[in-house]
Backbone as a printed PyTorch tensor [residue, N CA C, xyz], in Angstrom:
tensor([[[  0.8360,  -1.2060,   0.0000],
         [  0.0000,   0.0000,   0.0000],
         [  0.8720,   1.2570,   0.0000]],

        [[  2.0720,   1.2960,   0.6880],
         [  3.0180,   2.2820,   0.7970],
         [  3.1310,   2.7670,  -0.2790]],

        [[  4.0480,   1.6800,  -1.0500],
         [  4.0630,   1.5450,  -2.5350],
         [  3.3910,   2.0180,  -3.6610]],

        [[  2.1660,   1.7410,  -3.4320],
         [  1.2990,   2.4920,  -4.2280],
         [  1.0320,   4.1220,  -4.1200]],

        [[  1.5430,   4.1550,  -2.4810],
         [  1.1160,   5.9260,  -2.2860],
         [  2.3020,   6.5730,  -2.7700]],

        [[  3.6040,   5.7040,  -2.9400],
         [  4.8920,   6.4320,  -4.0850],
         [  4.7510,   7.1490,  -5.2050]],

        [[  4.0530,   5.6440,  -5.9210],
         [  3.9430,   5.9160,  -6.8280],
         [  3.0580,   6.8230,  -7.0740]],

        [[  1.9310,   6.9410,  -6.8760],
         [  0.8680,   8.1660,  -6.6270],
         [  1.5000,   9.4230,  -6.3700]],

        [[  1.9890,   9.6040,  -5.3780],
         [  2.7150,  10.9860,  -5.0670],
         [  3.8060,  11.3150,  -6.6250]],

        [[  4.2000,  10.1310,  -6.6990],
         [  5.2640,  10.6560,  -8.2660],
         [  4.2590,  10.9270,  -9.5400]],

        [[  3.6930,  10.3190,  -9.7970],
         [  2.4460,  10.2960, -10.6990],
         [  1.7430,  11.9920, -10.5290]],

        [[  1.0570,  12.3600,  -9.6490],
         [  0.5330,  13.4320,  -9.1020],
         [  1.6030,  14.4950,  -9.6670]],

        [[  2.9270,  14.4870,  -8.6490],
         [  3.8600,  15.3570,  -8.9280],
         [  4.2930,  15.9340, -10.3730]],

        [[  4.5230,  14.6190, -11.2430],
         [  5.0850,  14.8470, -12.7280],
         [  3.5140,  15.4290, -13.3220]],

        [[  2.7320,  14.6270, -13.1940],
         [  1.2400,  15.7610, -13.9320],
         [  1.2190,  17.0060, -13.7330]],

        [[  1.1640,  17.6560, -12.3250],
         [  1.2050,  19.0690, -12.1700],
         [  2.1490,  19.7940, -12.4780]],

        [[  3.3790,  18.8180, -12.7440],
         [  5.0530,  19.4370, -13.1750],
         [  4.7490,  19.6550, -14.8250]],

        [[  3.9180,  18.6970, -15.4840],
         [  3.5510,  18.6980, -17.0070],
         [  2.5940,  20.0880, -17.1570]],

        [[  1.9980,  20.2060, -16.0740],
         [  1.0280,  21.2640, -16.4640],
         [  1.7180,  22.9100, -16.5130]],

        [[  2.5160,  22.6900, -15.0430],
         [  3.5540,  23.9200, -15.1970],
         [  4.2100,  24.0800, -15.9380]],

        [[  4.8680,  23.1730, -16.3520],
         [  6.4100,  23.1720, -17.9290],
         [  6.0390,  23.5570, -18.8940]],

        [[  4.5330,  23.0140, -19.7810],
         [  4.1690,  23.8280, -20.5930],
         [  4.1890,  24.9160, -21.0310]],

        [[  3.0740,  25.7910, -20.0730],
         [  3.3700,  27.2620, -20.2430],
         [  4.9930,  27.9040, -20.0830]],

        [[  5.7260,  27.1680, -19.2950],
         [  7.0300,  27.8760, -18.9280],
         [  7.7040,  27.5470, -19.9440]],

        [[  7.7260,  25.9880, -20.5690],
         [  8.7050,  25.8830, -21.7500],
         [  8.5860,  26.4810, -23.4350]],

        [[  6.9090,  26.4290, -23.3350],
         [  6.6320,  27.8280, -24.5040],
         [  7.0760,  29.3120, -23.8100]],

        [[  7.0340,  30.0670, -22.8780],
         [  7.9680,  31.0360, -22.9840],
         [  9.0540,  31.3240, -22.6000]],

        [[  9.8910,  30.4500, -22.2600],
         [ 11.3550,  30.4140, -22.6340],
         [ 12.0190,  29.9680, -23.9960]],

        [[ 10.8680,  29.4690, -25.2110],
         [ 11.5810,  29.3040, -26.3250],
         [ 12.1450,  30.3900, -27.2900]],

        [[ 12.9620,  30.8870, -27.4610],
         [ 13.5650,  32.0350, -28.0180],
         [ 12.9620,  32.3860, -29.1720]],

        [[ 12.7560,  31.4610, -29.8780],
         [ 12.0350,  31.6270, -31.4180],
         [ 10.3880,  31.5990, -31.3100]],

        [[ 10.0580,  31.5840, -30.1640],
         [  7.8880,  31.8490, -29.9240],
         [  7.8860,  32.8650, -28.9880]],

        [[  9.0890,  33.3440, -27.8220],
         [  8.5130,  34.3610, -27.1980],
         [  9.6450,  35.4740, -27.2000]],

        [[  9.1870,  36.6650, -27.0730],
         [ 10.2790,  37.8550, -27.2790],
         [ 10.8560,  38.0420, -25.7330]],

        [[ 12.1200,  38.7750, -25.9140],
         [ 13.2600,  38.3480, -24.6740],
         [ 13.0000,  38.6790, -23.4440]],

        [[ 11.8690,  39.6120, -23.3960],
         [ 11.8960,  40.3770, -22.0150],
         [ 10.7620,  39.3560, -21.2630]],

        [[ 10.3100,  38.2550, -21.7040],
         [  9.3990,  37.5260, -21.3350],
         [ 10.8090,  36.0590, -21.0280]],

        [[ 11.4280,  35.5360, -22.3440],
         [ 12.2050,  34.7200, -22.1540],
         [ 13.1200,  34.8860, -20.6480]],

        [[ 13.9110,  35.8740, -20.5780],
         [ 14.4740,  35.8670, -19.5690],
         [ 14.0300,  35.5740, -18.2140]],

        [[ 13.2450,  36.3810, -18.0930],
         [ 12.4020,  35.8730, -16.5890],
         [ 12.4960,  34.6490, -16.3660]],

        [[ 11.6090,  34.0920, -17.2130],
         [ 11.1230,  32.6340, -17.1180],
         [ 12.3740,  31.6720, -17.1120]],

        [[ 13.4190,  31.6050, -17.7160],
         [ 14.4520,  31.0360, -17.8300],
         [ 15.4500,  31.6670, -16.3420]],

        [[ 15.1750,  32.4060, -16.0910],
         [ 15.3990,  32.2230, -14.2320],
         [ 14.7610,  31.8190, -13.2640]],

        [[ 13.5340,  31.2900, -13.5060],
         [ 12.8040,  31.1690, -12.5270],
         [ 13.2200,  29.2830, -12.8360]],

        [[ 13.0710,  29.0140, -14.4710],
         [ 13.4290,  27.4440, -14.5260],
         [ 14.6980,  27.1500, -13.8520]],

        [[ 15.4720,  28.1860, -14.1260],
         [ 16.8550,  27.6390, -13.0190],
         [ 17.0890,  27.9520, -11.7880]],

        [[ 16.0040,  28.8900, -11.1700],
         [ 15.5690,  28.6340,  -9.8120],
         [ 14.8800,  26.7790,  -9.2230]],

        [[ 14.1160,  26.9110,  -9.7360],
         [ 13.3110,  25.3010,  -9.5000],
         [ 14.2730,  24.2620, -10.1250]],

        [[ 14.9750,  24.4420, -10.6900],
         [ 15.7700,  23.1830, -11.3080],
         [ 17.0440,  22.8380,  -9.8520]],

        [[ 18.0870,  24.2850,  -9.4920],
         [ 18.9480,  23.9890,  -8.8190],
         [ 18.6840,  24.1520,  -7.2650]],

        [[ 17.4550,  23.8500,  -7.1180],
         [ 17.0080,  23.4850,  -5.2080],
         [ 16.8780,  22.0990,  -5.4220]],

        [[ 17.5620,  21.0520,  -4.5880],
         [ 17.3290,  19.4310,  -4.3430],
         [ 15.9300,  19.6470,  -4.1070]],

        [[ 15.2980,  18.4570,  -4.4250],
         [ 14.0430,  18.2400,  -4.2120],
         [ 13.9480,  18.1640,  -2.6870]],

        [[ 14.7180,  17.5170,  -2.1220],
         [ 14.8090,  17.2610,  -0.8730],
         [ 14.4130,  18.5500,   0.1020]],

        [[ 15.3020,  19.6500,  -0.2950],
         [ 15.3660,  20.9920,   0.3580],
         [ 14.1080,  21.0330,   0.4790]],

        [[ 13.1870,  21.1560,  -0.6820],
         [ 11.8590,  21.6360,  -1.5120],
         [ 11.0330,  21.1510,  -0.3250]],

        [[ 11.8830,  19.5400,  -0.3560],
         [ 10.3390,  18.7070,   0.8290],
         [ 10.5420,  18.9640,   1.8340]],

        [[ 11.9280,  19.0740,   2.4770],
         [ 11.6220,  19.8750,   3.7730],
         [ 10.9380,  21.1270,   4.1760]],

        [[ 11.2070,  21.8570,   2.7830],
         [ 10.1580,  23.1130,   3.0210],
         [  8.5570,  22.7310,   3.1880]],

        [[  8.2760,  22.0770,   2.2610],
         [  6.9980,  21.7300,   2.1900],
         [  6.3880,  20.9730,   3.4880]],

        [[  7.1920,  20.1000,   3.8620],
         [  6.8850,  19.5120,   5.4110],
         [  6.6290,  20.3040,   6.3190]],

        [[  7.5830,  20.8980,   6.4950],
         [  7.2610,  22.3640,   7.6720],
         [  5.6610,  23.3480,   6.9290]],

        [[  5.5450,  23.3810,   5.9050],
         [  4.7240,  24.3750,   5.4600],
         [  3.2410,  23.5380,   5.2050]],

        [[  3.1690,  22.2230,   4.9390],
         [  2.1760,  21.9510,   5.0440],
         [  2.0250,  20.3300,   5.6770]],

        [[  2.9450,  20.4120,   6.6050],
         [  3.0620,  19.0780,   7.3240],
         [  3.1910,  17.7960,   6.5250]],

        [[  3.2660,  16.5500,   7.5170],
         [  4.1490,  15.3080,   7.0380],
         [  2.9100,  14.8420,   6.3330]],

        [[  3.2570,  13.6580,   5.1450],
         [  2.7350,  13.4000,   4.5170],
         [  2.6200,  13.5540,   2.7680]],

        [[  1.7380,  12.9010,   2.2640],
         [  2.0110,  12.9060,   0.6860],
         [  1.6960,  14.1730,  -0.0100]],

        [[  1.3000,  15.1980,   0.2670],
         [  1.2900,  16.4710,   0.0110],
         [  2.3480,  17.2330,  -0.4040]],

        [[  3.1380,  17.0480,   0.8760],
         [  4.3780,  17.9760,   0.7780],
         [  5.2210,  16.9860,  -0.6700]],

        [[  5.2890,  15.8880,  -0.1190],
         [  6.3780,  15.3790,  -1.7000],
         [  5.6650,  15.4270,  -3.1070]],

        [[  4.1640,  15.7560,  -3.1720],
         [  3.9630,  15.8350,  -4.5910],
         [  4.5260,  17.3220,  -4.8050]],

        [[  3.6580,  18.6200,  -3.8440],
         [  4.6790,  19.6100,  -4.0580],
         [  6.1550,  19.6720,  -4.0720]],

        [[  7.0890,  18.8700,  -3.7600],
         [  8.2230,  19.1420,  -3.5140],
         [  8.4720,  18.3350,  -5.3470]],

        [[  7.8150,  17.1130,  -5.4920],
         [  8.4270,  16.5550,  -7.0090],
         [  7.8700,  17.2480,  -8.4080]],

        [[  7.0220,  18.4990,  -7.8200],
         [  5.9850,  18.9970,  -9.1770],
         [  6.3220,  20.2850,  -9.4140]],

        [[  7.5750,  21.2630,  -8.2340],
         [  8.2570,  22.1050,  -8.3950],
         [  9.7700,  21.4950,  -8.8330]],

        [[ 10.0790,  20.6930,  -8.5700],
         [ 11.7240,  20.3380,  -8.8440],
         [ 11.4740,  19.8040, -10.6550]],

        [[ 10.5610,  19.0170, -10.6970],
         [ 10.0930,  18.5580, -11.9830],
         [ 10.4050,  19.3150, -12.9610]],

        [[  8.8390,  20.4060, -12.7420],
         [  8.5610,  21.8400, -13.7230],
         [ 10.0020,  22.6500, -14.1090]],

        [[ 10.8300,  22.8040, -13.2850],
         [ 11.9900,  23.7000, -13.7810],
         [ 12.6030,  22.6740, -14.9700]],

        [[ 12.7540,  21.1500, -14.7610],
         [ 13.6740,  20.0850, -15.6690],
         [ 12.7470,  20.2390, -16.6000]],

        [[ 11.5430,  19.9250, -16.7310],
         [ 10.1700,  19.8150, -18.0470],
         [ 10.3800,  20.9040, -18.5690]],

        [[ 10.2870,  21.9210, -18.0160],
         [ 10.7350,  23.4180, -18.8290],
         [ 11.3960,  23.5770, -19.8940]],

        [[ 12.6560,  22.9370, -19.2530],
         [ 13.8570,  23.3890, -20.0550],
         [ 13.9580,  22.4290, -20.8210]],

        [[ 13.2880,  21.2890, -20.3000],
         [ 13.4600,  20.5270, -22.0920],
         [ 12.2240,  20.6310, -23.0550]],

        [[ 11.0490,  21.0370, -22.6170],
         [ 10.1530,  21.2220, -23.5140],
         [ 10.9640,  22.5040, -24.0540]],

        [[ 11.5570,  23.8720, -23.5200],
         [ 11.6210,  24.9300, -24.4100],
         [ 12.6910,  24.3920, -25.6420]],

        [[ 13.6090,  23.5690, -25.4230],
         [ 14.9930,  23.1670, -25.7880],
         [ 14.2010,  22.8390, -27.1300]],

        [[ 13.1900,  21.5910, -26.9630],
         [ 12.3170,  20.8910, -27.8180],
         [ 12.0080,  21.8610, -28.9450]],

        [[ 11.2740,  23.2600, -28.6020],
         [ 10.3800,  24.0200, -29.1400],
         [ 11.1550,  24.9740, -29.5090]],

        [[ 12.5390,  25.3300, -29.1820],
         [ 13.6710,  25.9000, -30.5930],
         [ 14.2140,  24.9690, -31.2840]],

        [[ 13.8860,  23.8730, -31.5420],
         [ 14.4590,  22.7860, -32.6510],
         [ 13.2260,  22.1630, -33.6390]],

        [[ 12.5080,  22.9330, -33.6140],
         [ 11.3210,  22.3730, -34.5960],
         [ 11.2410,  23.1510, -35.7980]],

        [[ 11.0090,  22.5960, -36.7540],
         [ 10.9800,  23.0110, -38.1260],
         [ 10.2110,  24.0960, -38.2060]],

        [[ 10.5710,  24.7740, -39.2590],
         [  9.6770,  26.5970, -38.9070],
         [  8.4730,  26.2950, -39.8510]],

        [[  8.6510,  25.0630, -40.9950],
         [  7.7120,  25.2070, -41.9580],
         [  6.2530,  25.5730, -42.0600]],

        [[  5.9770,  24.2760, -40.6660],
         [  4.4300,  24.6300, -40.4900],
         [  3.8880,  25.7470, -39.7250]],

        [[  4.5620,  26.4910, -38.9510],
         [  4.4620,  27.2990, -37.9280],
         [  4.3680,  28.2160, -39.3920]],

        [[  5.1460,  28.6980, -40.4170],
         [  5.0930,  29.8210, -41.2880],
         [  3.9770,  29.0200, -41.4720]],

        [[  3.4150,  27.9540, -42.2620],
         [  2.2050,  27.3980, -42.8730],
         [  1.0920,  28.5210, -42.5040]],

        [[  0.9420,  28.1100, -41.0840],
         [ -0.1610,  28.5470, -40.5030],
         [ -0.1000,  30.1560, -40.0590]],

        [[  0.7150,  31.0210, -40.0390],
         [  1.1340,  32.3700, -40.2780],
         [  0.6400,  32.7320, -41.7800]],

        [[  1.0690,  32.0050, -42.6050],
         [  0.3190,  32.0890, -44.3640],
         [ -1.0680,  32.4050, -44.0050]],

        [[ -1.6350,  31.5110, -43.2860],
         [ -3.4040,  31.0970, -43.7530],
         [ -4.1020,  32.5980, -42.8130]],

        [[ -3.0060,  33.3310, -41.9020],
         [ -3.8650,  34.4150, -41.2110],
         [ -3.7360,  33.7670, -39.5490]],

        [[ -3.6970,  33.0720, -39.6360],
         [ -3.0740,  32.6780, -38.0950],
         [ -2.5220,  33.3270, -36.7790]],

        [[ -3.0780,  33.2870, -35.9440],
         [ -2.9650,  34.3720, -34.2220],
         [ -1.8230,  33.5930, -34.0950]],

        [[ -0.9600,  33.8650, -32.9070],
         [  0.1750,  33.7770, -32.2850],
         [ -0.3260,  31.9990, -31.9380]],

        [[ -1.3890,  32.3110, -31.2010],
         [ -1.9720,  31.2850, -30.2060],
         [ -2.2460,  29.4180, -31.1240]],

        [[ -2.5900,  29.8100, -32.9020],
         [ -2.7440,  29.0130, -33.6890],
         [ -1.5050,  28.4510, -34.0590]],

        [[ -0.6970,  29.3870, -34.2930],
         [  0.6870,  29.0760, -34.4220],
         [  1.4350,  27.7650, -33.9210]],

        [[  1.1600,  28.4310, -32.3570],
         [  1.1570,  27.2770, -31.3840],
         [  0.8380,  26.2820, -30.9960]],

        [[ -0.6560,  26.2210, -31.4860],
         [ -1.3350,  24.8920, -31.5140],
         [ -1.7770,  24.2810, -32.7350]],

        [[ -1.1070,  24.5210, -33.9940],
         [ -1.0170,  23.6570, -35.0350],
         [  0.3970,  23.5610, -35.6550]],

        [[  1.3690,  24.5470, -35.3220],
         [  2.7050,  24.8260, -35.7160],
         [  3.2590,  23.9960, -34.8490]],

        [[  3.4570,  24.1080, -33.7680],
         [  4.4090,  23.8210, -32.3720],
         [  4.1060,  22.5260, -31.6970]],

        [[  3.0430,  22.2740, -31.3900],
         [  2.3720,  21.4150, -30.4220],
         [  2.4570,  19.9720, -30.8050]],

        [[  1.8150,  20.1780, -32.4520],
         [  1.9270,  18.8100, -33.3110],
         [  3.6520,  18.1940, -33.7930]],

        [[  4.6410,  19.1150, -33.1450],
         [  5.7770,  18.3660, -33.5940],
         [  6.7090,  18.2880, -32.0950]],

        [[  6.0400,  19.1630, -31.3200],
         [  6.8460,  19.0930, -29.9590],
         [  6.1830,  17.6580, -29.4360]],

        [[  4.6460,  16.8820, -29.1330],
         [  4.0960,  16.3710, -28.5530],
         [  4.9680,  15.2420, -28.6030]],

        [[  5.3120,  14.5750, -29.2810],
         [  5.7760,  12.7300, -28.7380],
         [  7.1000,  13.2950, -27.9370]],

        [[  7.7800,  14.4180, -27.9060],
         [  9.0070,  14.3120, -27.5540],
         [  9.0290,  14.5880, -26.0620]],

        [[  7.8860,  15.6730, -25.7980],
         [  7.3170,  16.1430, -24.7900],
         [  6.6860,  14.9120, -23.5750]],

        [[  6.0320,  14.0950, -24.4860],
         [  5.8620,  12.8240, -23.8300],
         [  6.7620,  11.9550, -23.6190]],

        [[  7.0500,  11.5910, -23.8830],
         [  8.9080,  10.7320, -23.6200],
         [  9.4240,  11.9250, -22.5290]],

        [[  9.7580,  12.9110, -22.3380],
         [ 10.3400,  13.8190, -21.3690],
         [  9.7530,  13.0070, -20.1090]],

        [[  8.5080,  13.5420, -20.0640],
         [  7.2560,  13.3360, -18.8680],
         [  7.5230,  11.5990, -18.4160]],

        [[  7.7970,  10.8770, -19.3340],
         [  7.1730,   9.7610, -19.1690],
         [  8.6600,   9.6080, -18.1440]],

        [[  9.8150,   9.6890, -18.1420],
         [ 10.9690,   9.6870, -18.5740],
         [ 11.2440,   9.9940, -17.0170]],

        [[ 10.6040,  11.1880, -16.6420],
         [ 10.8260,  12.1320, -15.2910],
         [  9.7960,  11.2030, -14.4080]],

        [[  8.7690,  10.7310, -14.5980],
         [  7.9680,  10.0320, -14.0520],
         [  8.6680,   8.5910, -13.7040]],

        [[  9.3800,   8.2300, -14.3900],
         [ 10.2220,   7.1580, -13.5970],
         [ 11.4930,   7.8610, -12.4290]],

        [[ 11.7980,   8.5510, -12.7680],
         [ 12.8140,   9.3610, -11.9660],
         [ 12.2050,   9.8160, -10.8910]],

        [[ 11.2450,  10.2900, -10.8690],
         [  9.9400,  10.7400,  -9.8510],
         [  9.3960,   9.9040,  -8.8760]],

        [[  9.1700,   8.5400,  -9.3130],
         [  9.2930,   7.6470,  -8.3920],
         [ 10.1160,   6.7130,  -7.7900]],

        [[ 11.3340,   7.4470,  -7.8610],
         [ 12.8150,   6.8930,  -7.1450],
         [ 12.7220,   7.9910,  -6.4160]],

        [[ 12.4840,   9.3130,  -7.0900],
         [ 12.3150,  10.6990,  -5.5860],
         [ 11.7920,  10.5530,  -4.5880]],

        [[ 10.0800,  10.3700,  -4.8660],
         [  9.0170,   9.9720,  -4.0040],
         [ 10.0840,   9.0580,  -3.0050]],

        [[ 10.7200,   7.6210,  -3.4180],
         [ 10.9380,   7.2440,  -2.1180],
         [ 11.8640,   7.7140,  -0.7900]],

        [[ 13.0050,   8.3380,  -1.7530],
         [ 13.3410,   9.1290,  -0.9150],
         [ 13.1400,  10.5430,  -0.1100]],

        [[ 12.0350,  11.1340,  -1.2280],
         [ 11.4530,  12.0930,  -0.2130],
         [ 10.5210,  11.6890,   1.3370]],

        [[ 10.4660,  10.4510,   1.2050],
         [  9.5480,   9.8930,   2.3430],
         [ 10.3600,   9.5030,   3.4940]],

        [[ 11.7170,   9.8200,   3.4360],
         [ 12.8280,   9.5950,   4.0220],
         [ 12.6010,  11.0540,   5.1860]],

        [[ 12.2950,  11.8310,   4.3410],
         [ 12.0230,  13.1110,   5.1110],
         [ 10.7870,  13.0900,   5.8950]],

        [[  9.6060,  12.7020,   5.5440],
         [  8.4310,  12.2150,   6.1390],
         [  7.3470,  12.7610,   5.1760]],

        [[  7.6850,  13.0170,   3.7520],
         [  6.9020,  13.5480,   2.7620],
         [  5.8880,  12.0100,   2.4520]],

        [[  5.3400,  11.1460,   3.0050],
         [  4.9270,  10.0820,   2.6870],
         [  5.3970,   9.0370,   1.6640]],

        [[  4.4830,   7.7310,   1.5730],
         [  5.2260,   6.6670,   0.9550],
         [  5.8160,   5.6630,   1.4570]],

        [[  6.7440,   4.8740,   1.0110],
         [  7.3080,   3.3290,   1.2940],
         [  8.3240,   4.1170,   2.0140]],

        [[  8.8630,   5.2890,   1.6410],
         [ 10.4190,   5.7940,   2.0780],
         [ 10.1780,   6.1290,   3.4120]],

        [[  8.8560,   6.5330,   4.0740],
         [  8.9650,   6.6100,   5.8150],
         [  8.7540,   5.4670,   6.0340]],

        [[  8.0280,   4.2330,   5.7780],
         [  7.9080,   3.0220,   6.0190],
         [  9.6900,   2.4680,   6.1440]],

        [[ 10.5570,   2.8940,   5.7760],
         [ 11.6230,   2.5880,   5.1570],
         [ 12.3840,   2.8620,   6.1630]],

        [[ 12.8430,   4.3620,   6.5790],
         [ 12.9510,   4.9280,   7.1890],
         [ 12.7730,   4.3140,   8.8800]],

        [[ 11.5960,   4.0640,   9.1650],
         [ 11.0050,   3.9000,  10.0400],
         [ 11.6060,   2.0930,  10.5790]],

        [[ 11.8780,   1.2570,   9.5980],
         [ 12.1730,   0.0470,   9.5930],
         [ 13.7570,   0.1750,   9.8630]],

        [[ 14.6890,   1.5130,   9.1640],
         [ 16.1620,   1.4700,   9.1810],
         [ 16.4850,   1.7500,  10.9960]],

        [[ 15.7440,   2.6040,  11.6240],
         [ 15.6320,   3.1020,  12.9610],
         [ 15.5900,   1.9960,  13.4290]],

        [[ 14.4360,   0.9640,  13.5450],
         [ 14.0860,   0.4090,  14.5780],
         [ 15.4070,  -0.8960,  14.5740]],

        [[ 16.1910,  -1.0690,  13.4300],
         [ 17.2650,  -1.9170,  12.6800],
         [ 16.1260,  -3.6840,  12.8020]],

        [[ 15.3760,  -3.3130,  12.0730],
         [ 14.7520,  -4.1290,  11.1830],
         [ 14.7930,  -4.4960,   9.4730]],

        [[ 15.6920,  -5.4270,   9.9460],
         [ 16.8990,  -5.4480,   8.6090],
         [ 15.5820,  -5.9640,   7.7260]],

        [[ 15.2960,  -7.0190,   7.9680],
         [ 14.5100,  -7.2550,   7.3650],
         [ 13.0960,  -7.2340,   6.4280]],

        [[ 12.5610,  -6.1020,   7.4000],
         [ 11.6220,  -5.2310,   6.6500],
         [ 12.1770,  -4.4790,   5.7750]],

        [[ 13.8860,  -3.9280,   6.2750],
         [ 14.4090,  -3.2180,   5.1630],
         [ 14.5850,  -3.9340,   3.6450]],

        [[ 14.9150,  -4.7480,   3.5840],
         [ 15.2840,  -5.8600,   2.4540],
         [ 14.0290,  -5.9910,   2.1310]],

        [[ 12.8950,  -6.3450,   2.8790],
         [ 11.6080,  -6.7490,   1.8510],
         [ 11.3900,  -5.1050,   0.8560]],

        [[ 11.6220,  -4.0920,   1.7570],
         [ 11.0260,  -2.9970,   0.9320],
         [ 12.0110,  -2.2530,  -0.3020]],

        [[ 13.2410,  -2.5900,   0.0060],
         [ 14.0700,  -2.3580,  -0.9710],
         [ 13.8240,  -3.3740,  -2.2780]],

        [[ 13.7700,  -4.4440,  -1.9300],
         [ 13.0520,  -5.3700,  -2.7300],
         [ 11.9190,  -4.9450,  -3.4770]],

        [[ 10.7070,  -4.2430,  -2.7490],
         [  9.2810,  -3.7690,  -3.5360],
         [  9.9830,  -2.5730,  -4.5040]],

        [[ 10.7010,  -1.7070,  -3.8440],
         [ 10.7900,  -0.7190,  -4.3630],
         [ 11.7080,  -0.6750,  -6.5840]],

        [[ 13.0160,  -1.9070,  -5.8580],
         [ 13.3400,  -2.3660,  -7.1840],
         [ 12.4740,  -2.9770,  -8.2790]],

        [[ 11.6570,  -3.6660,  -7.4120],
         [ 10.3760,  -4.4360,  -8.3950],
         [  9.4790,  -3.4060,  -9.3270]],

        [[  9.2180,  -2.4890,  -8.0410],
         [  8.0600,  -1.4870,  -8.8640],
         [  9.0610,  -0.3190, -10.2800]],

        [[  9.9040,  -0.0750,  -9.5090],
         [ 10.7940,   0.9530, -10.7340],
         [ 10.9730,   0.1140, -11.9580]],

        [[ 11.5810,  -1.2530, -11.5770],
         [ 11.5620,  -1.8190, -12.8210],
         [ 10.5710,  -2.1140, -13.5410]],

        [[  9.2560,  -2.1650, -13.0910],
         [  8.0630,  -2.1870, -13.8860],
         [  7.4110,  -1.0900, -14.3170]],

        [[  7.8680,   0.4240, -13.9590],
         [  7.8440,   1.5350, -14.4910],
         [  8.3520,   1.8720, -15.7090]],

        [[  9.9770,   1.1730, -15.1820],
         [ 10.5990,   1.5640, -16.7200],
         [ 10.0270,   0.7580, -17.4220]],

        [[ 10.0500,  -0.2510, -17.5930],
         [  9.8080,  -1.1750, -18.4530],
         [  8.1370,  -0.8010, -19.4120]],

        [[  7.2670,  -0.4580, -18.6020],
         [  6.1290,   0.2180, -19.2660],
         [  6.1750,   1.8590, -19.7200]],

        [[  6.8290,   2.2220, -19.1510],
         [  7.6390,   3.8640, -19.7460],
         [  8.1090,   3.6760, -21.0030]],

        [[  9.2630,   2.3800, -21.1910],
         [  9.7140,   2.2430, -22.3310],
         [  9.0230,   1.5940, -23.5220]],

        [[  7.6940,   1.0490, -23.1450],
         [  7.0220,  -0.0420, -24.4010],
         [  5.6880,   1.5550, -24.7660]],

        [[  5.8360,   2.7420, -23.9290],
         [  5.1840,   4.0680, -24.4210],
         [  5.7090,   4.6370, -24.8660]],

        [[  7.2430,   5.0610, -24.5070],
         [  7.8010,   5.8620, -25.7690],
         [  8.2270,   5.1330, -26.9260]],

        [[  8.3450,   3.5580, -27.0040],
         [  8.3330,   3.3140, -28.3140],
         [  7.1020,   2.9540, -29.3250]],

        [[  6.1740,   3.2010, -28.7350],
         [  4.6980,   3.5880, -29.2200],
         [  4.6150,   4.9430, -29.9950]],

        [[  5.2930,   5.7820, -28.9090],
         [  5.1260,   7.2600, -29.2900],
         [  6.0210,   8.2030, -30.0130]],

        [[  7.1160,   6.7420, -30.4420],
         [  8.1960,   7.8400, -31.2060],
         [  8.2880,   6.8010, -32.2540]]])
């Protein structure tokens, strides 16, 4: 059950990290947004990128107490700065063709974006996400180390009492489940690319 609340908390985290990166990695792309907008944003991604997640969850622990809360906030801010910067990275390497296409036909900024940009950034964008979402739930366990919830205070809690053995069963779950992350992470991005 621990286990499952990991993965949940990582799951949770990378969605709301997908939802933030978006908007942030369309305006940090140099070639869709003009500079006085780029810059900002490209400090704020390397604000959230260079705080450990860890720091993040201790903040979040103190700020909204122990439990799975604080580590989805702590994995959906550390996330968003990494999603950022590779969705923007993504979205200055895309072909200009269709983006002019749709500039031809009379096209808003906003169309641009969502028939120019979107349709050639998306599988790569997904592979990112999918990608961080396994990474996310190797965080989760160690953010639970802190008491951000999950197998990692269960963990935690078993290393204290020197219950070797509970330790080994859960290190055990924990290898089992990542490897069945990647392993379904990887049979989606080769779906999707």
């Amino acid at each position: 059950a621990k286990m499952w609340e990991t993965i949940q908390i990582a799951l949770w985290g990378t969605f709301l990290a997908v939802i933030l990166g978006i908007p942030l990695g369309l305006a940090a792309a140099r070639n869709i947004a003009p500079q006085w907008v780029v810059t900002p944003v490209r400090w704020i991604m390397n604000l959230l990128r260079s705080i450990p997640d860890l720091v993040i969850g201790l903040l979040f622990v103190t700020a909204v107490g122990l439990g799975p809360l604080a580590g989805v906030l702590a994995i959906t801010l550390n996330t968003a700065g990494v999603l950022a910067k590779l969705f923007s990275e993504a979205v200055e390497s895309i072909d200009k063709g269709p983006v002019e296409g749709v500039r031809a036909t009379g096209g808003s900024k906003l169309h641009e974006i969502v028939w120019g940009v979107i349709p050639q950034v998306a599988p790569l964008w997904t592979s990112f996400a999918l990608y961080r979402f396994e990474s996310n739930s190797r965080s989760a366990t160690v953010l639970g180390l802190i008491g951000a919830g999950g197998i990692g205070q269960v963990l935690f809690d078993s290393m204290n009492a020197f219950n070797f053995r509970a330790v080994s069963a859960i290190v055990i779950i924990v290898v089992i489940a990542v490897t069945l992350i990647d392993s379904l992470s990887q049979i989606m991005r080769k779906r999707l690319l």
